[in-house]
Amino acid sequence: MSTEDAHDPKFGEYGGQFVPEALMPAIEELADAYERYVLNNEDGFMDEFRSRLADFGGRPTPLQYADQLSERYDTDVYLKREDLLHGGAHKLNNALGQVLLAKYMGKERIIAETGAGQHGTATAMAAAHLDMPCEIYMGETDIARQRPNVFRIKINGSEVVPVTVGRGTLKEAISETMREWATTVENTHYVIGSVVGPHPFPKMVRDFQSVISEEAREQAIEQTGGLPTDVVACAGGGSNTMGAFAEFVDDEEVALHAVEAGGSSLTVDEDEGVAPNSATLSTGDEGVLHGARTKLLQDSDGQIMESHSVSAGLDYAGVGPELAHLVDEGRVTPVNVDDDLALEAFHRLSQDEGIIPALETAHAFGYLEKYHEDLGDTVVVNVSGRGDKDLETVIEETTKRDLDIAPDMSILQRMGGSGL
Amino acid sequence: MGLESAFADEPAFVPYLAAGDPNYEDSLAYVEALAEGGADAIELGLPFSEPIAEGTTIQNAIVRALESGMTVERFFEFVEDLDVDVPLVCMTYYNLIYQYGADEGPRPFVEKAADVGISGFVVPDLPAEEAGPLRDACDEFGLDLVFIVAPTTTPERLERMREQVSGYVYVQARLGVTGARDDVDDATEESLARIADWDVPKAVGFGIKTGDHAERIVGAGADGVIVGSALVDIVAEGYENGDPTAEVADRLEALARELKDGALRGAQERPQPERT
Ligand SMILES: Cc1ncc(COP(=O)(O)O)c(C=O)c1O
């Protein structure tokens, strides 16, 4: 990536820096640090990052051939196992990169927001590892449905700050963290959790995550003798998507599929300001939120809608500006999978392959189930994270539905409560 | 009415309320009470669902206003229905301005705002770097565009703002988000000193709560004070206690008068007057 590109805050018409004045110097300072340390490896930053990702993080993660799915779909399915990264999700790539960068920049304190709790967990782990005090902002709805991660954040020594406004999900947590940042900007770095927010975050987070596609590309060539025909990843903010796509963007023959949460329906209740999905790329339109121009779920006035998804990590009314741009360019295909199909895929992957995926990730497998006939003969699916955090939600949501594939959970009821 | 006129003769008192908080009718009465109490210009908040520059007090006001049905169209009606003769500033976030114009950018919003009698804008999530299209539209329709100077604003960025600002410059008294405080930050004086030679009025906001604060800030060289959260607190309390509209309006008018008087006292204390 060129230095010139590093200075350009836009992806086509998307991106930019729409933040309160108090934050402008901080994001300019960050853009400067991004260029020096990340792009130019000043003081050996990238070397240290890579070595910590290997030793602390457990990289490289495997590109695993999936026997059962390959047979089922009559195509070669490969799994990029980000669920095997330390912490259980791709989120560590970015969190470790940013906490380390904050250290190089001389910051004294870390704040972050989290939806699924995976980014919060990864940031808390990176902060403990690098000895930085850290606070994680999390919406109350998400605290309730991602309890295991709340525990992990606290056990790693970070504070969890509950956010009560609105529906209490990722959108509100991001707004609240921006407010906190505006108050403490002089000594604090905000580790944003996805390829969203003002420049340089979308580029920087993509660069930290692009280790996924860098490895996957090499591994595919080594293991199959060529490039995959398709790469599939779920998109909330889009960080695992951009990470999985980045090194393939120039390989025009590789099709890139971003799978969003279709929630319970794609229809929107304008009067209530609610979208029962978070299919921003498929159904949203252009606007400005959280520091960037991008695609958004919004009403005709421009008020941001509450989004909904069974998976907390996809439940966001915005999406990364670069992803929005790649969709407009026709390079990335946006698709969506509803809650039911994602749950079904969750159980299938668990039973067929012995991998319990995050509910976010399960959306990517739901896509595979429904649309495998449209795909080529070598498909890479990014397993963005593991599903331990989601077990309570999965049991609750599975019990509500009549899913043929779901296991019989009555043993838990006999024991009284979920027992988790 | 140009915004600079509000600062012409004496230090200006510029209050903020969210339009439609807690509902349309009461809000009209509250804004009018501020004018009665001596407001020289009024910042009217057009509520946006993600007010990232706002503290809890104004966030809650915005939620009340949105829940009681405030929309962009209602906001324009609100401005038309208001019976005040001071300039009005629309304070909102860029997405609402941008979205109104569909594919035409900020121009249609500015045209409509001019039409209903708005004199200018404060858009806290629109830094000078991104403000070109809105600045152009404001020039076309004769509206002012106010920028916020923060304690952290770098000299290079100050220059960029100086080229684009009109009406007044909003000096953010301390870091962080809006919200009433009990003290006056040293950052205020430093910020004022940094822009002393700008030829637009300087109004200080963020955290001002009492007549004494206003006095000290004007004494330190400001041309005016901007007060939001302390007034919104009165609206919130009245709403929570179910107080009659007229009583809440009286309280707002009284605090407005106290703040205006404080600003006037501050001007007398100044060693030499800023303006000739
Ligand atoms: C496992 C996992 N996958 C995907 C996501 C979605 O985020 P993004 O689209 O930024 O990768 C999350 C978010 O928390 C997550 O935890």
XYZ file of C-alpha atoms and ligand atoms in Angstrom:
712
model
C 0.000 0.000 0.000
C 1.317 3.422 -0.891
C 1.856 6.322 1.460
C -0.274 8.478 -0.803
C -3.167 6.103 -0.328
C -2.603 6.331 3.437
C -3.343 10.044 3.340
C -6.532 9.729 1.328
C -9.391 9.537 3.809
C -11.874 8.379 1.155
C -12.888 5.259 -0.729
C -14.640 6.792 -3.709
C -17.337 8.906 -2.075
C -17.268 6.943 1.171
C -15.136 7.438 4.282
C -13.859 10.785 5.526
C -13.518 12.310 8.971
C -16.858 13.471 10.362
C -16.048 13.919 14.024
C -16.369 16.591 16.699
C -13.603 19.158 16.616
C -12.101 17.920 19.884
C -11.269 14.616 18.176
C -9.729 15.985 14.985
C -6.193 16.344 16.373
C -6.341 12.808 17.759
C -7.321 11.272 14.447
C -4.699 13.348 12.649
C -2.106 12.144 15.136
C -3.342 8.609 14.557
C -3.156 8.981 10.781
C 0.430 10.087 11.186
C 1.245 7.158 13.484
C -0.485 4.766 11.072
C 1.714 5.948 8.248
C 4.939 5.851 10.237
C 4.549 2.661 12.207
C 2.171 0.500 10.191
C 3.059 1.468 6.638
C 6.719 2.348 7.098
C 7.529 -0.057 9.937
C 9.190 2.726 11.927
C 10.983 1.475 15.041
C 10.240 -2.062 13.843
C 6.572 -1.738 14.787
C 5.288 -4.222 12.220
C 7.995 -6.727 13.112
C 6.966 -6.602 16.735
C 3.291 -6.825 15.762
C 3.907 -9.888 13.583
C 5.973 -11.597 16.203
C 3.406 -10.983 18.939
C 0.636 -12.199 16.625
C 2.611 -15.404 16.204
C 3.667 -16.023 19.809
C 0.786 -14.519 21.765
C -1.891 -14.878 19.097
C -1.055 -18.263 17.638
C -0.744 -17.269 13.996
C -0.749 -18.516 11.334
C -4.193 -20.051 11.610
C -4.839 -23.111 9.431
C -6.701 -23.204 6.136
C -8.550 -26.436 6.751
C -10.214 -28.647 4.185
C -13.790 -29.371 5.353
C -14.581 -32.975 4.398
C -18.260 -33.134 5.245
C -19.217 -29.744 3.837
C -17.243 -30.388 0.659
C -19.157 -33.584 0.119
C -22.492 -31.996 0.997
C -22.057 -29.108 -1.406
C -20.071 -30.955 -4.018
C -17.365 -28.340 -4.035
C -14.067 -27.971 -2.191
C -14.757 -26.017 0.983
C -11.810 -24.627 2.909
C -12.115 -23.023 6.324
C -9.873 -20.166 7.364
C -9.734 -20.907 11.062
C -9.730 -17.477 12.757
C -11.694 -19.168 15.537
C -8.380 -20.761 16.503
C -6.735 -17.390 17.058
C -6.151 -16.525 20.707
C -9.393 -15.230 22.184
C -11.466 -17.180 19.679
C -11.997 -14.640 16.920
C -10.266 -12.588 14.252
C -10.707 -9.563 16.510
C -7.303 -10.081 18.156
C -5.461 -9.146 14.931
C -6.811 -5.625 15.154
C -6.899 -5.236 18.922
C -3.272 -6.291 19.321
C -2.233 -4.003 16.469
C -3.994 -0.984 17.920
C -3.000 -1.483 21.548
C 0.605 -1.895 20.442
C 0.307 1.215 18.289
C -1.121 3.143 21.241
C 1.969 2.121 23.184
C 4.283 3.305 20.416
C 2.341 6.587 20.394
C 2.872 7.035 24.123
C -0.792 6.778 25.082
C -1.552 5.752 28.648
C -5.013 4.307 28.494
C -7.217 2.244 26.195
C -10.952 2.461 25.623
C -13.011 0.354 23.255
C -16.581 -0.562 22.462
C -17.882 -4.040 21.807
C -21.004 -5.673 20.429
C -20.522 -9.438 20.558
C -17.936 -8.934 23.249
C -15.260 -10.515 21.033
C -13.599 -7.198 20.311
C -13.864 -6.271 23.970
C -12.306 -9.567 24.941
C -9.521 -9.235 22.385
C -8.799 -5.670 23.492
C -8.812 -6.639 27.169
C -6.379 -9.462 26.404
C -4.104 -7.239 24.347
C -4.220 -4.551 27.030
C -3.309 -7.041 29.752
C -0.571 -8.491 27.551
C 0.890 -5.047 26.887
C 0.182 -3.696 30.357
C -2.259 -0.892 29.573
C -5.326 0.083 31.636
C -8.508 -0.483 29.626
C -12.250 0.198 29.711
C -14.789 -1.483 27.444
C -18.146 0.153 26.597
C -20.932 -2.305 25.938
C -24.677 -1.916 25.383
C -26.933 -3.483 28.002
C -28.701 -5.743 25.503
C -25.331 -7.096 24.441
C -24.124 -7.513 28.024
C -27.148 -9.722 28.635
C -26.655 -11.902 25.553
C -22.861 -12.152 25.607
C -22.221 -12.838 29.280
C -19.239 -15.154 28.866
C -17.330 -12.359 27.140
C -18.297 -9.873 29.824
C -16.678 -12.236 32.330
C -13.609 -12.673 30.177
C -13.157 -8.916 29.815
C -13.325 -8.455 33.553
C -11.124 -11.439 34.310
C -8.459 -9.949 32.061
C -8.492 -6.845 34.222
C -10.546 -4.422 32.116
C -13.639 -2.533 33.201
C -16.986 -3.038 31.483
C -18.993 0.185 31.207
C -22.698 -0.496 30.489
C -24.387 1.731 27.907
C -28.107 2.155 28.516
C -29.285 4.549 25.797
C -31.328 3.366 22.821
C -31.549 -0.363 22.310
C -28.236 -0.902 24.069
C -26.311 -2.467 21.212
C -23.170 -1.716 19.218
C -24.404 1.557 17.689
C -24.984 3.101 21.098
C -21.717 1.691 22.452
C -19.739 3.322 19.624
C -21.420 6.703 20.186
C -20.698 6.512 23.882
C -17.051 5.563 23.382
C -16.627 8.504 21.015
C -17.990 10.799 23.727
C -15.600 9.356 26.269
C -12.739 9.724 23.803
C -13.598 13.400 23.237
C -13.158 13.934 26.976
C -9.884 12.047 27.434
C -8.318 12.315 24.017
C -4.975 13.615 25.193
C -3.836 10.408 26.902
C -6.305 7.813 25.610
C -6.504 5.696 22.462
C -9.862 4.428 21.237
C -9.441 0.934 19.782
C -12.312 0.888 17.334
C -13.515 -2.657 16.710
C -14.102 -2.837 12.995
C -13.328 -1.188 9.653
C -15.653 1.689 10.572
C -15.249 5.182 12.018
C -13.239 8.157 10.756
C -10.059 7.862 8.682
C -7.550 6.295 9.394
C -9.501 3.583 11.247
C -11.061 1.829 8.224
C -7.684 1.527 6.473
C -5.693 0.739 9.569
C -8.079 -1.952 10.811
C -8.166 -3.479 7.327
C -4.376 -3.590 7.285
C -4.222 -5.297 10.672
C -6.860 -7.809 9.558
C -5.447 -8.407 6.084
C -3.114 -11.000 7.599
C -6.157 -13.294 7.169
C -6.197 -13.070 3.383
C -2.439 -12.859 3.138
C -2.190 -16.253 4.808
C -5.280 -17.692 3.136
C -3.995 -16.746 -0.306
C -0.606 -18.377 0.245
C -2.166 -21.413 1.903
C -4.652 -21.852 -0.948
C -1.906 -21.734 -3.542
C 0.179 -24.171 -1.547
C -2.655 -26.586 -0.794
C -4.659 -26.442 -4.014
C -2.182 -25.159 -6.553
C -4.158 -22.006 -7.268
C -6.483 -19.296 -6.063
C -9.927 -20.082 -4.687
C -12.945 -19.324 -6.858
C -14.846 -17.712 -3.974
C -14.228 -16.160 -0.575
C -17.174 -15.920 1.823
C -17.235 -13.904 5.065
C -19.910 -12.451 7.332
C -20.173 -8.672 7.603
C -21.127 -6.678 10.656
C -18.864 -3.652 10.531
C -16.887 -5.670 8.028
C -13.490 -6.237 9.608
C -13.252 -9.978 9.073
C -14.752 -9.449 5.634
C -12.149 -6.865 4.662
C -9.452 -8.964 6.304
C -10.481 -12.010 4.277
C -10.898 -10.030 1.041
C -8.035 -7.499 1.089
C -5.336 -9.568 -0.619
C -7.826 -10.974 -3.138
C -9.292 -7.666 -4.285
C -6.840 -7.447 -7.182
C -7.447 -11.082 -8.169
C -10.458 -10.306 -10.311
C -11.199 -13.994 -10.878
C -11.890 -14.553 -7.176
C -15.521 -13.788 -6.265
C -15.999 -12.061 -2.907
C -19.228 -12.513 -0.935
C -20.129 -10.400 2.110
C -22.884 -12.064 4.126
C -25.018 -9.755 6.239
C -27.635 -10.445 8.859
C -31.096 -10.594 7.313
C -32.528 -10.791 10.845
C -36.190 -11.787 10.916
C -37.155 -9.815 7.814
C -35.822 -7.312 5.297
C -38.897 -5.095 5.629
C -38.480 -1.977 7.669
C -40.845 -0.231 10.075
C -40.128 3.419 9.254
C -42.515 4.789 11.874
C -40.860 2.872 14.653
C -37.395 3.605 13.287
C -36.613 -0.087 13.387
C -35.025 -2.429 10.879
C -35.571 -6.083 11.877
C -32.221 -6.870 10.234
C -28.792 -5.373 9.839
C -28.445 -5.816 6.101
C -26.804 -2.452 5.537
C -25.009 -3.260 2.291
C -28.091 -4.872 0.737
C -30.757 -2.431 1.875
C -29.107 0.696 3.325
C -28.337 3.999 1.672
C -25.631 6.586 1.889
C -25.205 8.809 4.921
C -22.846 9.903 7.675
C -22.488 7.972 10.932
C -19.712 7.562 13.500
C -17.204 9.613 11.597
C -17.618 8.292 8.075
C -19.829 8.526 5.044
C -21.008 5.021 4.304
C -24.099 2.917 3.743
C -26.542 3.084 6.649
C -29.878 1.877 7.865
C -31.745 5.149 8.212
C -35.188 6.624 7.745
C -36.062 9.209 5.108
C -35.059 12.045 7.473
C -31.637 10.534 8.064
C -32.312 9.289 11.586
C -30.355 6.108 12.213
C -32.477 3.019 12.713
C -32.163 0.381 15.341
C -30.942 -2.813 13.707
C -31.679 -6.379 14.777
C -29.888 -9.675 14.460
C -29.695 -12.837 16.488
C -25.938 -12.249 16.484
C -24.727 -9.274 18.489
C -21.619 -8.790 16.351
C -23.618 -8.211 13.166
C -26.214 -5.996 14.851
C -25.080 -2.593 13.566
C -26.777 0.017 11.363
C -23.568 0.966 9.541
C -20.793 -0.821 7.682
C -17.203 -0.082 6.726
C -16.861 2.577 3.993
C -14.405 0.523 1.936
C -16.806 -2.394 1.844
C -19.611 -0.046 0.768
C -17.325 1.217 -1.994
C -16.330 -2.266 -3.166
C -20.000 -3.180 -3.335
C -20.780 -0.134 -5.484
C -17.866 -1.025 -7.731
C -19.290 -4.493 -8.175
C -16.176 -6.114 -6.697
C -17.955 -7.473 -3.601
C -21.384 -9.092 -3.702
C -23.580 -8.334 -0.708
C -25.964 -11.095 0.329
C -27.898 -11.809 3.460
C -28.992 -14.716 5.583
C -31.796 -14.576 8.124
C -31.735 -15.597 11.787
C -33.333 -18.998 11.121
C -30.895 -20.018 8.433
C -27.947 -18.836 10.526
C -29.090 -20.941 13.478
C -29.537 -23.946 11.253
C -26.039 -23.433 9.866
C -24.693 -23.089 13.399
C -25.934 -26.585 14.227
C -24.830 -28.055 10.926
C -21.248 -26.875 11.237
C -21.110 -28.059 14.827
C -22.440 -31.514 13.956
C -20.773 -32.055 10.600
C -17.366 -30.585 11.214
C -16.973 -30.454 14.992
C -16.585 -26.684 14.867
C -18.940 -24.572 16.977
C -18.994 -21.252 15.128
C -19.916 -17.817 16.408
C -23.452 -16.865 15.391
C -21.859 -14.143 13.254
C -19.802 -16.741 11.416
C -22.815 -19.036 11.086
C -24.293 -16.491 8.658
C -21.480 -17.245 6.221
C -22.321 -20.942 6.417
C -26.009 -20.215 5.989
C -25.065 -18.608 2.707
C -23.142 -21.695 1.685
C -26.160 -23.886 2.394
C -28.523 -21.759 0.389
C -26.390 -20.616 -2.513
C -23.632 -23.197 -2.953
C -24.834 -23.898 -6.464
C -23.860 -20.390 -7.498
C -20.308 -20.830 -6.242
C -17.219 -22.170 -7.988
C -15.209 -25.242 -7.155
C -12.920 -23.921 -4.416
C -14.596 -21.928 -1.705
C -12.835 -20.348 1.263
C -15.102 -19.477 4.202
C -13.708 -17.250 6.893
C -14.530 -18.797 10.249
C -14.424 -15.428 11.983
C -14.874 -16.793 15.493
C -15.928 -19.586 17.740
C -19.345 -19.889 19.309
C -18.746 -20.526 23.006
C -19.952 -17.011 23.760
C -23.253 -17.731 21.986
C -24.342 -20.974 23.635
C -26.972 -19.371 25.872
C -28.471 -17.469 22.945
C -28.384 -20.524 20.700
C -30.211 -22.689 23.224
C -32.822 -19.992 23.813
C -33.353 -19.236 20.134
C -33.324 -22.885 19.119
C -35.970 -23.724 21.711
C -38.213 -21.004 20.245
C -38.045 -22.576 16.790
C -38.807 -25.860 15.199
C -35.443 -26.665 13.665
C -35.141 -30.218 12.385
C -31.409 -30.145 12.729
C -31.279 -29.005 16.362
C -30.293 -31.479 19.049
C -32.739 -32.394 21.801
C -32.000 -30.026 24.670
C -34.560 -31.398 27.106
C -31.842 -32.844 29.320
C -31.091 -29.239 30.329
C -34.687 -28.546 31.265
C -34.725 -31.602 33.496
C -31.704 -30.184 35.243
C -33.528 -26.895 35.703
C -32.374 -23.932 33.698
C -29.770 -23.942 31.001
C -27.085 -24.875 33.486
C -24.624 -22.683 31.640
C -30.788 38.503 10.258
C -27.014 37.981 10.246
C -25.578 36.353 13.319
C -22.893 38.953 13.932
C -25.627 41.474 14.674
C -26.349 39.555 17.875
C -22.922 40.572 19.184
C -22.927 44.130 17.927
C -23.594 46.271 20.990
C -22.923 44.201 24.061
C -21.833 40.696 25.041
C -24.295 38.185 23.691
C -26.177 35.513 25.547
C -26.833 32.572 23.219
C -28.971 29.796 24.738
C -29.522 26.309 23.307
C -32.624 24.145 23.519
C -33.536 21.031 21.565
C -36.555 21.852 19.418
C -39.511 19.734 20.467
C -38.237 18.952 23.975
C -40.321 17.641 25.686
C -42.996 18.264 23.042
C -43.753 20.727 20.272
C -46.035 23.145 22.122
C -44.083 23.371 25.373
C -40.876 23.728 23.460
C -42.226 26.751 21.568
C -43.070 28.380 24.907
C -39.638 27.573 26.326
C -37.720 29.012 23.408
C -39.846 32.156 23.533
C -39.146 32.459 27.268
C -35.424 32.534 26.506
C -35.961 35.427 24.123
C -37.950 37.208 26.849
C -35.075 36.618 29.250
C -32.646 38.449 26.988
C -31.296 35.962 24.453
C -29.431 37.709 21.634
C -29.490 34.655 19.350
C -30.828 31.152 19.940
C -29.298 27.826 19.008
C -32.113 25.427 18.192
C -31.192 21.769 18.226
C -32.619 19.691 15.397
C -32.530 16.288 17.104
C -30.385 13.528 15.554
C -30.488 9.953 16.791
C -26.684 9.688 17.309
C -25.574 12.949 18.920
C -21.920 12.013 19.502
C -20.849 15.480 20.675
C -23.538 15.652 23.338
C -23.432 14.743 27.019
C -26.216 12.934 28.867
C -28.374 16.018 29.490
C -28.753 16.982 25.833
C -28.847 13.348 24.681
C -31.900 12.850 26.869
C -33.472 16.045 25.525
C -32.992 14.728 22.013
C -34.598 11.419 22.913
C -37.611 13.246 24.418
C -37.962 15.411 21.322
C -37.696 12.493 18.900
C -40.155 10.446 20.922
C -42.643 13.271 20.893
C -42.524 13.299 17.102
C -39.888 15.818 16.067
C -38.850 15.364 12.439
C -36.986 17.554 9.967
C -40.250 18.861 8.479
C -41.684 19.547 11.947
C -38.503 21.401 12.823
C -38.969 23.781 9.926
C -42.594 24.314 10.995
C -41.363 24.916 14.514
C -39.069 27.685 13.342
C -41.939 29.266 11.423
C -44.249 29.021 14.434
C -41.754 30.635 16.810
C -42.533 34.170 17.844
C -39.096 35.635 18.565
C -37.114 38.391 16.913
C -33.555 37.244 17.442
C -31.478 35.275 14.939
C -31.854 31.484 15.069
C -29.037 29.014 14.587
C -29.780 25.441 13.611
C -27.569 23.044 15.547
C -27.627 19.552 14.121
C -25.567 16.690 12.718
C -24.492 16.384 9.130
C -26.514 13.311 8.199
C -29.824 15.151 8.535
C -28.627 18.062 6.399
C -27.174 15.758 3.807
C -30.073 13.317 3.666
C -32.633 16.086 3.083
C -31.068 16.843 -0.261
C -31.275 13.285 -1.565
C -28.593 13.367 -4.264
C -28.037 17.115 -4.198
C -25.986 17.368 -1.017
C -26.614 20.057 1.617
C -28.053 22.727 -0.700
C -31.788 21.870 -0.440
C -31.613 21.846 3.358
C -29.928 25.231 3.448
C -32.424 26.660 0.990
C -35.329 25.481 3.129
C -33.669 26.710 6.327
C -33.166 30.144 4.776
C -36.753 30.107 3.702
C -38.121 29.550 7.218
C -35.784 32.133 8.730
C -32.721 30.289 10.032
C -29.617 32.510 10.104
C -26.862 29.923 10.379
C -25.641 26.490 11.387
C -23.514 24.719 13.941
C -22.732 21.149 12.852
C -20.536 19.482 15.459
C -19.566 16.458 13.354
C -18.571 18.518 10.320
C -14.958 19.681 10.565
C -13.646 22.392 8.249
C -12.071 19.727 5.998
C -15.475 18.289 5.107
C -17.481 21.518 5.168
C -16.949 22.808 1.607
C -20.357 21.900 0.149
C -22.245 23.274 3.175
C -20.139 26.459 3.184
C -20.949 26.989 -0.517
C -24.666 26.516 0.068
C -24.564 28.902 3.037
C -22.850 31.518 0.870
C -25.459 31.099 -1.821
C -28.350 31.706 0.583
C -26.622 34.193 2.861
C -26.394 31.997 5.951
C -23.580 31.778 8.471
C -21.560 28.670 9.282
C -20.203 28.558 12.804
C -17.227 26.353 13.658
C -16.175 25.030 17.035
C -12.639 25.666 18.274
C -11.535 23.053 20.828
C -8.659 23.296 23.303
C -6.931 20.623 21.205
C -7.349 22.360 17.835
C -3.951 22.689 16.169
C -2.698 25.989 14.683
C -2.953 24.566 11.135
C -6.555 23.629 11.705
C -7.298 27.025 13.251
C -6.214 28.614 9.989
C -8.492 26.316 7.996
C -11.425 27.271 10.204
C -10.640 30.930 10.114
C -11.037 30.886 6.325
C -14.493 29.341 6.526
C -16.121 30.598 9.706
C -18.795 33.274 9.757
C -21.387 34.579 12.223
C -19.406 33.713 15.319
C -16.798 31.212 16.378
C -17.854 28.734 19.037
C -15.072 28.374 21.580
C -15.346 25.048 23.356
C -14.465 25.846 26.962
C -13.004 22.442 27.776
C -12.497 18.997 26.311
C -15.314 16.526 26.132
C -18.996 16.694 25.393
C -21.684 19.187 26.380
C -22.849 19.279 29.998
C -23.126 21.807 32.823
C -20.105 22.130 35.129
C -19.357 23.918 38.351
C -16.168 25.619 37.323
C -14.654 27.525 34.445
C -11.710 25.869 32.751
C -8.378 27.616 32.183
C -8.486 26.256 28.648
C -11.051 28.963 27.897
C -8.659 31.860 28.289
C -5.957 30.110 26.315
C -8.389 29.339 23.498
C -9.601 32.938 23.392
C -6.039 34.201 23.251
C -5.278 31.961 20.284
C -8.012 33.509 18.170
C -7.896 37.053 19.545
C -7.176 38.605 16.143
C -10.017 36.858 14.276
C -12.571 39.320 13.051
C -15.672 37.338 14.041
C -17.269 37.422 17.495
C -16.087 34.749 19.929
C -18.727 32.924 21.927
C -17.740 30.473 24.638
C -19.793 27.359 25.389
C -19.681 23.899 27.060
C -20.380 23.779 30.754
C -21.564 27.320 31.533
C -24.237 27.231 34.176
C -24.553 30.454 36.201
C -24.409 34.219 35.895
C -21.033 34.129 37.639
C -19.623 31.772 35.014
C -20.911 34.069 32.297
C -19.366 37.056 34.027
C -15.968 35.401 34.273
C -16.007 34.227 30.678
C -16.916 37.599 29.255
C -14.436 39.160 31.679
C -11.811 36.893 30.109
C -12.507 38.450 26.708
C -15.372 36.466 25.168
C -17.951 38.336 23.080
C -20.697 36.039 24.234
C -21.671 32.919 26.152
C -23.502 29.836 24.871
C -25.530 27.919 27.440
C -27.287 24.612 26.764
C -27.295 21.882 29.397
C -28.098 24.168 32.352
C -31.263 25.278 30.539
C -32.107 21.783 29.333
C -31.857 20.653 32.966
C -34.748 22.983 33.786
C -36.834 21.523 30.959
C -36.001 17.979 32.099
C -36.883 18.677 35.703
C -40.161 20.325 34.775
C -41.000 17.374 32.570
C -40.186 14.811 35.236
C -42.183 16.646 37.914
C -45.086 17.378 35.599
C -44.806 21.118 36.283
C -47.061 23.538 34.375
C -45.528 24.881 31.175
C -45.777 28.500 32.349
C -43.819 27.732 35.521
C -41.014 26.032 33.620
C -40.975 28.906 31.151
C -40.633 31.359 34.055
C -37.659 29.433 35.408
C -36.026 29.437 31.994
C -36.607 33.161 31.625
C -35.122 33.779 35.068
C -31.964 31.803 34.357
C -31.684 33.473 30.965
C -31.807 36.874 32.674
C -29.210 35.817 35.228
C -26.872 34.645 32.463
C -27.383 37.767 30.372
C -26.784 39.991 33.415
C -23.654 38.029 34.245
C -22.376 38.587 30.711
C -23.083 42.316 31.005
C -21.196 42.526 34.301
C -18.298 40.679 32.729
C -18.077 43.306 29.996
C -17.815 46.136 32.521
C -14.930 44.408 34.255
C -12.878 44.105 31.131
C -9.739 46.257 31.316
C -10.361 47.699 27.902
C -13.275 47.023 25.600
C -12.614 44.533 22.769
C -14.673 46.357 20.210
C -14.667 49.984 19.244
C -16.861 -13.817 15.566
C -17.274 -12.538 14.927
N -17.447 -12.512 13.597
C -17.827 -11.388 12.973
C -18.096 -10.226 13.664
C -18.586 -9.045 12.916
O -17.703 -7.977 12.911
P -16.873 -7.607 11.617
O -17.834 -7.551 10.494
O -16.265 -6.318 11.927
O -15.865 -8.679 11.432
C -17.924 -10.203 15.059
C -18.165 -8.975 15.826
O -18.114 -8.886 17.001
C -17.513 -11.397 15.696
O -17.351 -11.443 17.031
